[in-house]
PDB file of C-alpha atoms in Angstrom:
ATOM      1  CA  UNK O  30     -39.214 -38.747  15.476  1.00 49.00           C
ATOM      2  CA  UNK O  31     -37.341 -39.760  12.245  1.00 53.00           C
ATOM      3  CA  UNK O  32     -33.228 -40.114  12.562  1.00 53.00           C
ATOM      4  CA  UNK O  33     -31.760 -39.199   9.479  1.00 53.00           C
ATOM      5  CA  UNK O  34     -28.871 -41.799   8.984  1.00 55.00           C
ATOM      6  CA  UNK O  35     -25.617 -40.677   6.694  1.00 57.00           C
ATOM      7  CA  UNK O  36     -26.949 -43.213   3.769  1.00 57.00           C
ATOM      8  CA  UNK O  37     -30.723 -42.040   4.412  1.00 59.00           C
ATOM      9  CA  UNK O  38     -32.667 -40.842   1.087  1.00 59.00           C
ATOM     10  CA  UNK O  39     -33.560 -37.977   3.292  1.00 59.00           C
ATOM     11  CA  UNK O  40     -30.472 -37.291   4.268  1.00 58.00           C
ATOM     12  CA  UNK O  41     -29.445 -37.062   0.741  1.00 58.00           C
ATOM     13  CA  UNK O  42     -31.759 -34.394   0.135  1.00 59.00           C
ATOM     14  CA  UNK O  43     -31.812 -32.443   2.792  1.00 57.00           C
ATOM     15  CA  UNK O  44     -27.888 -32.017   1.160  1.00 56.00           C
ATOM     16  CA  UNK O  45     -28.759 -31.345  -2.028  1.00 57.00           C
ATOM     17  CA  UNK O  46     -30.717 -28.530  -1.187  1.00 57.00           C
ATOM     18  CA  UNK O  47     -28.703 -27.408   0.850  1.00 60.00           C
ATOM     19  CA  UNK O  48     -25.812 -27.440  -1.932  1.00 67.00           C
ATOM     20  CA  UNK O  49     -25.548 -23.317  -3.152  1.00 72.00           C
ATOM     21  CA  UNK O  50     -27.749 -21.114  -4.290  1.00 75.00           C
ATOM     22  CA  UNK O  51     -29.601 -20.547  -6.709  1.00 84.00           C
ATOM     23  CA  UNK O  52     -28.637 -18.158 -10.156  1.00 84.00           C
ATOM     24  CA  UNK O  53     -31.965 -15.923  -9.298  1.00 88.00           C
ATOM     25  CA  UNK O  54     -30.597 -15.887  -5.491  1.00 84.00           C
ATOM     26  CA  UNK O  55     -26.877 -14.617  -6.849  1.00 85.00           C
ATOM     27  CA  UNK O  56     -28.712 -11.838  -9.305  1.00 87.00           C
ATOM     28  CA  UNK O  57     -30.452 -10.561  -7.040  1.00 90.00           C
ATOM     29  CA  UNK O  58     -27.852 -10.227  -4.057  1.00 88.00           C
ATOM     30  CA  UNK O  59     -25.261  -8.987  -7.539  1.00 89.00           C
ATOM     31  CA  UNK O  60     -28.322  -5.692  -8.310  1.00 89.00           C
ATOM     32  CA  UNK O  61     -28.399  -5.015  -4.639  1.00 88.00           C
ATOM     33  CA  UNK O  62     -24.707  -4.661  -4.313  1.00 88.00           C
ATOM     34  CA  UNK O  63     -24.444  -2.835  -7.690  1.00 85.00           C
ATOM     35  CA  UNK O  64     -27.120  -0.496  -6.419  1.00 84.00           C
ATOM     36  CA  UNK O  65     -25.094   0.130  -3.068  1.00 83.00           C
ATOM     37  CA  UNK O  66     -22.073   1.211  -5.530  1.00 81.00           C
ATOM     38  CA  UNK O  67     -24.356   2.991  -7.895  1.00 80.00           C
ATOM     39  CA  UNK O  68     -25.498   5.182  -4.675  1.00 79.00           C
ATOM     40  CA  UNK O  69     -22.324   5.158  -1.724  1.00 76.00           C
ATOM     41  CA  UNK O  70     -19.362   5.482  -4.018  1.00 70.00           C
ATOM     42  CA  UNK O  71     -19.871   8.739  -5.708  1.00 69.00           C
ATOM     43  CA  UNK O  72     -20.296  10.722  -2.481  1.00 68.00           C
ATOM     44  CA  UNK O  73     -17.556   8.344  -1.036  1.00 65.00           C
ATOM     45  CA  UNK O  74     -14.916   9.855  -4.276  1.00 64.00           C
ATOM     46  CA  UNK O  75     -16.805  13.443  -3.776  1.00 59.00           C
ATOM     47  CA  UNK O  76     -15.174  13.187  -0.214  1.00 60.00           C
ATOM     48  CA  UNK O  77     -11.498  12.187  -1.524  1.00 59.00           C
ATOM     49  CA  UNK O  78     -11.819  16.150  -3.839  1.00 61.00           C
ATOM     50  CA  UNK O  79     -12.190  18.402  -0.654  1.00 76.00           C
ATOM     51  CA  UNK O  80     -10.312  16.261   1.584  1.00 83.00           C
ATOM     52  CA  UNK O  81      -7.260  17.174  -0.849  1.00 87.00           C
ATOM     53  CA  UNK O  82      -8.743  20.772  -1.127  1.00 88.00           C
ATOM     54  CA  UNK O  83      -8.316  20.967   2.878  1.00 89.00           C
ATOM     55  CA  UNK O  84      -4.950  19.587   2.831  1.00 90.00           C
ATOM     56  CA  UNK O  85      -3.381  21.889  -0.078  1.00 91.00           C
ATOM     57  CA  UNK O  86      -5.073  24.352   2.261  1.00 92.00           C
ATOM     58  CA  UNK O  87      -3.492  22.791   5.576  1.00 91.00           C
ATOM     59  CA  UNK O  88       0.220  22.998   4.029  1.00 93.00           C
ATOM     60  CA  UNK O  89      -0.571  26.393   2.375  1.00 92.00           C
ATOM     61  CA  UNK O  90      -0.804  27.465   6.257  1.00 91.00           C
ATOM     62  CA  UNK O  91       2.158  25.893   7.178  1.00 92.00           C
ATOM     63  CA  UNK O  92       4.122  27.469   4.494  1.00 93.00           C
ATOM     64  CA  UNK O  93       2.713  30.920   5.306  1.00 92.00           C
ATOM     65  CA  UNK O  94       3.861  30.300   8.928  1.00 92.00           C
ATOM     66  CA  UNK O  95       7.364  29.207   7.765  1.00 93.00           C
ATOM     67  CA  UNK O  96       7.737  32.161   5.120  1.00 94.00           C
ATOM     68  CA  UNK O  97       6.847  34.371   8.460  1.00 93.00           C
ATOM     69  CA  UNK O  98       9.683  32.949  10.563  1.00 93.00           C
ATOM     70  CA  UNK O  99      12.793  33.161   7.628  1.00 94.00           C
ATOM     71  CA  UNK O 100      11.332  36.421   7.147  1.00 94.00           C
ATOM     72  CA  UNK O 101      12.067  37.833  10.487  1.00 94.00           C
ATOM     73  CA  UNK O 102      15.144  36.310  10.574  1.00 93.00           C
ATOM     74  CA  UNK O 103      16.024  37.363   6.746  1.00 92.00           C
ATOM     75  CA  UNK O 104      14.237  40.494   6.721  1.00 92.00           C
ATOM     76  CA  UNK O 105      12.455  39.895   3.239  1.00 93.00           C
ATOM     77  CA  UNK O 106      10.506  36.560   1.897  1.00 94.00           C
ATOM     78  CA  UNK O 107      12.568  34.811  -0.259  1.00 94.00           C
ATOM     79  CA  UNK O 108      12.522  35.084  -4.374  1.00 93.00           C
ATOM     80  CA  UNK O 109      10.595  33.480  -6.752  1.00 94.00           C
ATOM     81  CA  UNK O 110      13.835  31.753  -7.795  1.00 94.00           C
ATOM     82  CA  UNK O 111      14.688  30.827  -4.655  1.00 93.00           C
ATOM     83  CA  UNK O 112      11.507  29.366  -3.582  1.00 93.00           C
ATOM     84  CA  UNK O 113      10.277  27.579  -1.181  1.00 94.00           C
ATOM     85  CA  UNK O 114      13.454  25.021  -1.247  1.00 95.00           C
ATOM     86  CA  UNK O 115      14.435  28.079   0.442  1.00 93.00           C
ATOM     87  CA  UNK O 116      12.803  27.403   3.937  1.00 94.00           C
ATOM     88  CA  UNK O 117      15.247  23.915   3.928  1.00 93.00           C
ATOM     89  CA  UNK O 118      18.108  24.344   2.050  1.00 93.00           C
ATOM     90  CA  UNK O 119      20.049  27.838   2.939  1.00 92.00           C
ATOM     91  CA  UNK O 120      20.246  30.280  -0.308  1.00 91.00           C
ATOM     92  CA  UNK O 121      23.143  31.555  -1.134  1.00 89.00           C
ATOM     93  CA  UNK O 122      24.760  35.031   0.458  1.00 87.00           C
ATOM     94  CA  UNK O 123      21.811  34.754   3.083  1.00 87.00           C
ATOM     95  CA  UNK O 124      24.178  34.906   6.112  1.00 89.00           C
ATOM     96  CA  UNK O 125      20.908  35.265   8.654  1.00 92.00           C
ATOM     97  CA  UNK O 126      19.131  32.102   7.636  1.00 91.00           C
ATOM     98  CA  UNK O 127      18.864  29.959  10.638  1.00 89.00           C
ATOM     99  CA  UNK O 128      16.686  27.082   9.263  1.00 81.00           C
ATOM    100  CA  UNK O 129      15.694  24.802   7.999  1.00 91.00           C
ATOM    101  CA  UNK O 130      12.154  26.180   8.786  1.00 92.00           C
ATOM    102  CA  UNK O 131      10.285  22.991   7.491  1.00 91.00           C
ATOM    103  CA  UNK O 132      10.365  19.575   8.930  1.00 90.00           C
ATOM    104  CA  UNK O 133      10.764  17.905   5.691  1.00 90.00           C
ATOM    105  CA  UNK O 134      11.406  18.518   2.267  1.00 92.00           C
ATOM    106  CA  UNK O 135       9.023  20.802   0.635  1.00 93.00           C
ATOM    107  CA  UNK O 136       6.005  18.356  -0.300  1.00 93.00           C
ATOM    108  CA  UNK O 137       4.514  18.470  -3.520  1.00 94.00           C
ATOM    109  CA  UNK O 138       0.812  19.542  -3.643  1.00 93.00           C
ATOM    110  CA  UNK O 139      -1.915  16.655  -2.927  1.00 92.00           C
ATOM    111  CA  UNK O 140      -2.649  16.391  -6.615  1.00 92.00           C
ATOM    112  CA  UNK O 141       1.590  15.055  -6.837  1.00 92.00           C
ATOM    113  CA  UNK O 142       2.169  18.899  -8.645  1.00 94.00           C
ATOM    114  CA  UNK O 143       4.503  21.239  -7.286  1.00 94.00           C
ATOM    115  CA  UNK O 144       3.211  24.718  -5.440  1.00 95.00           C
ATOM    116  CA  UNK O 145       3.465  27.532  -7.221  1.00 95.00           C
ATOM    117  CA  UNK O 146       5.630  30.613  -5.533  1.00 96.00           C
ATOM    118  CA  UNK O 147       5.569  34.188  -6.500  1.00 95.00           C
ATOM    119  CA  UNK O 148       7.764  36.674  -4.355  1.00 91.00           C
ATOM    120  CA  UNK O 149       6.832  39.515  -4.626  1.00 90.00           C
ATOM    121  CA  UNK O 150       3.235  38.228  -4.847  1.00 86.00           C
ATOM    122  CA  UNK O 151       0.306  39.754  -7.031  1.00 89.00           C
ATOM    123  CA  UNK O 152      -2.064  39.490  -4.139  1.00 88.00           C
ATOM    124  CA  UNK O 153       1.147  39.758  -0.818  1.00 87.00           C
ATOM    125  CA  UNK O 154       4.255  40.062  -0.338  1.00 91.00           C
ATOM    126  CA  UNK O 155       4.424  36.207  -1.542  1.00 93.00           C
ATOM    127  CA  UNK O 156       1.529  34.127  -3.433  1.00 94.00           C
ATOM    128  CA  UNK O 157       1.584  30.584  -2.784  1.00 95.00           C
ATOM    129  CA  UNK O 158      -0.798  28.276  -5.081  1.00 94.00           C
ATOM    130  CA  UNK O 159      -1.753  25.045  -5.415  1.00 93.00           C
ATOM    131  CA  UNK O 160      -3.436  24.269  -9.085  1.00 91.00           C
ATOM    132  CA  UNK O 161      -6.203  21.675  -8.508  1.00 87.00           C
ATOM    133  CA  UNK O 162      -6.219  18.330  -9.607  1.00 86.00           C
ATOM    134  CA  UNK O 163      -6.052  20.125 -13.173  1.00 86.00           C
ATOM    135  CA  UNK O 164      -2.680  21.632 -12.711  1.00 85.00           C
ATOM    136  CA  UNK O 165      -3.641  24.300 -14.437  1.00 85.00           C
ATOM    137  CA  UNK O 166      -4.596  28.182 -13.868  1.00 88.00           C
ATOM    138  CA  UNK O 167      -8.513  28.777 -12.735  1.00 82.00           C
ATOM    139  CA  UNK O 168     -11.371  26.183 -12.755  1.00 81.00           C
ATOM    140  CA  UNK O 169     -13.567  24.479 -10.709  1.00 83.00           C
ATOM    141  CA  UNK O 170     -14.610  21.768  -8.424  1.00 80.00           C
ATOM    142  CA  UNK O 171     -11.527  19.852  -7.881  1.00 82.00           C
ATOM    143  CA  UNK O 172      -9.628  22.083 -10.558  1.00 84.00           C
ATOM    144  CA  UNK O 173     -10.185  24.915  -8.549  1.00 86.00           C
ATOM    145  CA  UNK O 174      -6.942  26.670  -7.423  1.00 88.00           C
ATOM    146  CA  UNK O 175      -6.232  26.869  -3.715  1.00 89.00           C
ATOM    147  CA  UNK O 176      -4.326  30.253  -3.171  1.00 90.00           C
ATOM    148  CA  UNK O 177      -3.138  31.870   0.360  1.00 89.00           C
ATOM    149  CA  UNK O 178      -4.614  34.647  -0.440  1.00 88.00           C
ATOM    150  CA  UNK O 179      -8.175  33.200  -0.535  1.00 84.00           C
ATOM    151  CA  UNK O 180      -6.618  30.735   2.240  1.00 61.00           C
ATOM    152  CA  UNK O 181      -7.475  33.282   4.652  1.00 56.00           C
ATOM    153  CA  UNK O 182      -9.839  31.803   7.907  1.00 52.00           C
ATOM    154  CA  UNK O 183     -10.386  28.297   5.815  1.00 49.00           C
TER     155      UNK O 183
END
């Protein structure tokens, strides 16, 4: 049995070797990681697209529920000028409005634009549209426009 002593030769090496690693050792551990990346993140940032497509969705809904409830106490939906500021802060010369009929101040959509509100609606009584992470009319994948209309069940 050999005792390896702090001042030992063998000691000494035993250190050394055990000092770091190697620049093949680093590569290789640096391609597997890369190739992790290369394959995890792009479903991983597919995800983050719908997930903001099912929340533009989510507060769609909501708004359609709140546009429900100032219309039965109104009697109409409110105007396009109006908007939906309307469910929080009460228009003017609407003596029925018993609001506010959000919790919070109308958020923008989850692309940081605001909703788009038509009263009267091409497609309803009131349109309500979110433009994709585009901001702009039409497209696809994550440009695609969430509508209520097409909101329907989703």
């Amino acid at each position: 049995m050999k005792c390896r002593f702090k001042g030992s030769v063998l000691f000494m090496k035993a250190i050394r070797k055990e000092e770091g690693f190697t620049l093949i050792e680093l590569l290789i551990v640096m391609v597997i990681l890369g190739l992790l990346v290369a394959l995890v993140g792009p479903r991983m940032f597919g995800k983050v697209g719908t997930s903001r497509q099912k929340a533009a969705k989510a507060q769609i809904s909501l708004f359609e529920t709140s546009l429900d409830t100032y219309r039965l106490d109104i009697g109409k939906y409110p105007t396009t000028e109006q908007g939906l500021q309307a469910l929080r802060v009460k228009p003017t010369g609407e003596e029925k409005w018993d609001g506010p009929y959000l919790p919070k101040d109308v958020p923008p959509d989850p692309w940081g634009k605001p909703y788009v509100y038509k009263s009267p609606g091409e497609h309803g009584d009131c349109d309500i549209i979110a433009l994709g992470a585009d901001g702009m009319p039409g497209g696809e994948g994550e440009d695609t426009d969430i509508a209520s209309w097409t909101n329907i069940g989703q």
